[in-house]
């Protein structure tokens, strides 16, 4: 391929792949730093472009780079916080201020998962990889990835059910107060 063809091929790849990779990174570290991490993953793909053959290889490399960069970002965050004495669990390390409201419960639930479970869930359920494909990216075997995925799904289901129960209780309490206030009981 000529340099111009490589440039065009990468631009096409970037255009149709960015949103999917970005969603993976948001699922792993939250929305605040996802843009930078995603961009860096694509820079690394561009640097290695000539060594990779086919969109499938480019995509695998980009996702693997995004996962690795997300892990590094989380490690650096943990080190900064441990040095400052602000030790918080990984589940509380990122904010979701730029996420849309429907995603908040899912993002909060993802933050409660251990890193390997979160990675397996994001790659398989949010990005659509099979367990063997995710295992290749995570440098583990498919059986281990399936175990992490199963545990993550169970924990997410429990988290979302608890979150749903809390929201229903909150709505019921507000409705009860509203009915009470409308009937003159709140005066």
Tab-separated table of C-alpha atoms in Angstrom:
chain	number	residue	atom	x	y	z
A	1	UNK	CA	0.000	0.000	0.000
A	2	UNK	CA	1.146	3.522	-0.682
A	3	UNK	CA	1.319	6.078	2.084
A	4	UNK	CA	-1.793	7.819	0.730
A	5	UNK	CA	-3.675	4.504	0.681
A	6	UNK	CA	-2.566	3.793	4.261
A	7	UNK	CA	-3.770	7.235	5.318
A	8	UNK	CA	-7.151	6.699	3.655
A	9	UNK	CA	-7.509	3.166	5.050
A	10	UNK	CA	-6.751	4.415	8.557
A	11	UNK	CA	-9.195	7.314	8.211
A	12	UNK	CA	-11.913	4.878	7.122
A	13	UNK	CA	-11.060	2.508	9.970
A	14	UNK	CA	-11.065	5.362	12.487
A	15	UNK	CA	-14.381	6.670	11.197
A	16	UNK	CA	-16.246	3.389	11.524
A	17	UNK	CA	-14.474	2.162	14.684
A	18	UNK	CA	-14.168	5.162	16.978
A	19	UNK	CA	-17.601	5.037	18.641
A	20	UNK	CA	-17.317	1.341	19.492
A	21	UNK	CA	-13.851	1.714	21.019
A	22	UNK	CA	-14.981	4.841	22.868
A	23	UNK	CA	-17.926	2.916	24.393
A	24	UNK	CA	-15.520	0.221	25.606
A	25	UNK	CA	-13.301	2.819	27.284
A	26	UNK	CA	-16.279	4.631	28.850
A	27	UNK	CA	-17.385	1.296	30.295
A	28	UNK	CA	-13.926	0.690	31.750
A	29	UNK	CA	-12.954	4.101	33.161
A	30	UNK	CA	-15.936	6.425	32.827
A	31	UNK	CA	-16.615	9.265	30.433
A	32	UNK	CA	-14.283	11.946	31.781
A	33	UNK	CA	-11.006	10.481	30.466
A	34	UNK	CA	-12.386	8.178	27.789
A	35	UNK	CA	-11.754	10.567	24.894
A	36	UNK	CA	-8.006	10.856	25.604
A	37	UNK	CA	-7.557	7.135	26.193
A	38	UNK	CA	-9.473	6.278	23.022
A	39	UNK	CA	-7.416	8.735	20.980
A	40	UNK	CA	-4.185	7.260	22.344
A	41	UNK	CA	-5.346	3.749	21.418
A	42	UNK	CA	-5.880	4.898	17.832
A	43	UNK	CA	-2.474	6.627	17.779
A	44	UNK	CA	-0.872	3.345	18.791
A	45	UNK	CA	-2.821	1.541	16.087
A	46	UNK	CA	-1.622	4.057	13.497
A	47	UNK	CA	1.994	3.568	14.605
A	48	UNK	CA	1.602	-0.216	14.160
A	49	UNK	CA	-0.664	0.004	11.090
A	50	UNK	CA	1.814	-1.512	8.606
A	51	UNK	CA	2.476	-4.546	10.796
A	52	UNK	CA	-1.223	-5.393	11.091
A	53	UNK	CA	-3.170	-6.965	8.256
A	54	UNK	CA	-6.911	-6.572	7.854
A	55	UNK	CA	-9.589	-4.632	9.699
A	56	UNK	CA	-9.989	-7.505	12.142
A	57	UNK	CA	-6.336	-7.280	13.209
A	58	UNK	CA	-6.546	-3.498	13.389
A	59	UNK	CA	-9.665	-3.680	15.548
A	60	UNK	CA	-8.222	-6.322	17.887
A	61	UNK	CA	-5.066	-4.257	18.293
A	62	UNK	CA	-7.025	-1.050	18.954
A	63	UNK	CA	-9.296	-2.688	21.546
A	64	UNK	CA	-6.301	-4.327	23.251
A	65	UNK	CA	-4.526	-0.948	23.332
A	66	UNK	CA	-7.659	0.724	24.744
A	67	UNK	CA	-7.982	-1.905	27.496
A	68	UNK	CA	-4.279	-1.633	28.372
A	69	UNK	CA	-4.385	2.162	28.442
A	70	UNK	CA	-7.525	2.058	30.607
A	71	UNK	CA	-5.769	-0.228	33.077
A	72	UNK	CA	-2.763	2.109	33.166
A	73	UNK	CA	-5.023	5.108	33.716
A	74	UNK	CA	-6.737	3.373	36.644
A	75	UNK	CA	-3.364	2.370	38.150
A	76	UNK	CA	-2.052	5.950	37.902
A	77	UNK	CA	-5.230	7.249	39.488
A	78	UNK	CA	-4.883	4.762	42.346
A	79	UNK	CA	-1.228	5.749	42.911
A	80	UNK	CA	-2.088	9.466	42.914
A	81	UNK	CA	-4.889	8.919	45.386
A	82	UNK	CA	-2.848	6.640	47.626
A	83	UNK	CA	-0.050	9.228	47.767
A	84	UNK	CA	-2.498	11.964	48.659
A	85	UNK	CA	-4.122	9.795	51.323
A	86	UNK	CA	-7.418	9.822	49.450
A	87	UNK	CA	-7.852	6.072	49.234
A	88	UNK	CA	-11.128	5.231	47.592
A	89	UNK	CA	-12.159	2.056	45.944
A	90	UNK	CA	-11.827	1.749	42.200
A	91	UNK	CA	-15.591	1.726	42.051
A	92	UNK	CA	-15.635	5.372	43.124
A	93	UNK	CA	-12.753	6.658	41.022
A	94	UNK	CA	-14.543	8.050	38.003
A	95	UNK	CA	-17.471	10.330	37.542
A	96	UNK	CA	-20.183	10.058	34.975
A	97	UNK	CA	-21.033	13.721	34.697
A	98	UNK	CA	-20.990	13.628	30.912
A	99	UNK	CA	-23.093	10.481	30.603
A	100	UNK	CA	-26.700	10.579	29.623
A	101	UNK	CA	-29.208	9.739	32.395
A	102	UNK	CA	-30.190	6.280	31.100
A	103	UNK	CA	-26.544	5.204	31.260
A	104	UNK	CA	-25.954	6.354	34.836
A	105	UNK	CA	-27.216	3.188	36.514
A	106	UNK	CA	-25.185	0.971	34.226
A	107	UNK	CA	-22.025	3.055	34.629
A	108	UNK	CA	-22.454	3.087	38.403
A	109	UNK	CA	-22.919	-0.681	38.352
A	110	UNK	CA	-19.823	-1.167	36.196
A	111	UNK	CA	-17.775	0.764	38.741
A	112	UNK	CA	-18.753	-1.716	41.448
A	113	UNK	CA	-17.234	-4.624	39.534
A	114	UNK	CA	-13.658	-5.857	39.939
A	115	UNK	CA	-11.505	-4.851	36.957
A	116	UNK	CA	-11.429	-8.258	35.209
A	117	UNK	CA	-15.187	-8.713	35.524
A	118	UNK	CA	-15.807	-5.194	34.242
A	119	UNK	CA	-13.454	-5.752	31.291
A	120	UNK	CA	-15.108	-9.046	30.337
A	121	UNK	CA	-18.600	-7.557	30.601
A	122	UNK	CA	-17.757	-4.446	28.597
A	123	UNK	CA	-15.970	-6.371	25.845
A	124	UNK	CA	-18.602	-9.109	25.526
A	125	UNK	CA	-21.920	-7.482	26.385
A	126	UNK	CA	-21.324	-3.860	25.438
A	127	UNK	CA	-18.937	-4.312	22.529
A	128	UNK	CA	-20.193	-7.690	21.296
A	129	UNK	CA	-17.053	-9.819	21.346
A	130	UNK	CA	-17.211	-13.536	22.048
A	131	UNK	CA	-15.529	-14.867	25.195
A	132	UNK	CA	-12.590	-16.282	23.160
A	133	UNK	CA	-12.114	-12.916	21.388
A	134	UNK	CA	-12.225	-11.053	24.696
A	135	UNK	CA	-9.846	-13.603	26.229
A	136	UNK	CA	-7.287	-12.870	23.515
A	137	UNK	CA	-7.445	-9.145	24.279
A	138	UNK	CA	-7.327	-9.723	28.047
A	139	UNK	CA	-4.458	-12.240	27.742
A	140	UNK	CA	-6.354	-14.984	29.517
A	141	UNK	CA	-8.118	-18.165	28.463
A	142	UNK	CA	-11.754	-18.288	27.305
A	143	UNK	CA	-12.881	-20.285	30.350
A	144	UNK	CA	-11.562	-17.643	32.728
A	145	UNK	CA	-13.212	-14.926	30.676
A	146	UNK	CA	-16.538	-16.806	30.794
A	147	UNK	CA	-16.270	-17.081	34.594
A	148	UNK	CA	-15.549	-13.339	34.916
A	149	UNK	CA	-18.419	-12.608	32.524
A	150	UNK	CA	-20.859	-14.806	34.433
A	151	UNK	CA	-19.934	-13.251	37.772
A	152	UNK	CA	-20.114	-9.751	36.310
A	153	UNK	CA	-23.568	-10.377	34.857
A	154	UNK	CA	-24.810	-11.679	38.209
A	155	UNK	CA	-23.389	-8.702	40.121
A	156	UNK	CA	-24.768	-6.230	37.572
A	157	UNK	CA	-28.197	-7.867	37.720
A	158	UNK	CA	-28.151	-7.609	41.524
A	159	UNK	CA	-26.930	-4.009	41.404
A	160	UNK	CA	-29.547	-2.948	38.871
A	161	UNK	CA	-32.335	-4.708	40.812
A	162	UNK	CA	-31.250	-2.954	44.026
A	163	UNK	CA	-30.963	0.353	42.161
A	164	UNK	CA	-34.432	-0.179	40.670
A	165	UNK	CA	-35.887	-0.999	44.117
A	166	UNK	CA	-34.347	2.168	45.566
A	167	UNK	CA	-35.770	4.285	42.724
A	168	UNK	CA	-39.233	2.721	43.136
A	169	UNK	CA	-39.141	3.348	46.898
A	170	UNK	CA	-38.061	6.957	46.274
A	171	UNK	CA	-40.857	7.522	43.724
A	172	UNK	CA	-43.430	5.973	46.077
A	173	UNK	CA	-42.261	8.209	48.935
A	174	UNK	CA	-42.492	11.331	46.740
A	175	UNK	CA	-45.952	10.338	45.518
A	176	UNK	CA	-47.081	9.739	49.082
A	177	UNK	CA	-45.798	13.180	50.153
A	178	UNK	CA	-47.437	14.768	47.102
A	179	UNK	CA	-50.819	13.173	47.871
A	180	UNK	CA	-50.423	14.173	51.521
A	181	UNK	CA	-49.575	17.777	50.537
A	182	UNK	CA	-52.467	18.006	48.059
A	183	UNK	CA	-54.962	16.810	50.634
A	184	UNK	CA	-53.984	19.645	52.927
A	185	UNK	CA	-52.042	17.430	55.296
A	186	UNK	CA	-48.810	19.263	54.580
A	187	UNK	CA	-49.965	22.637	56.024
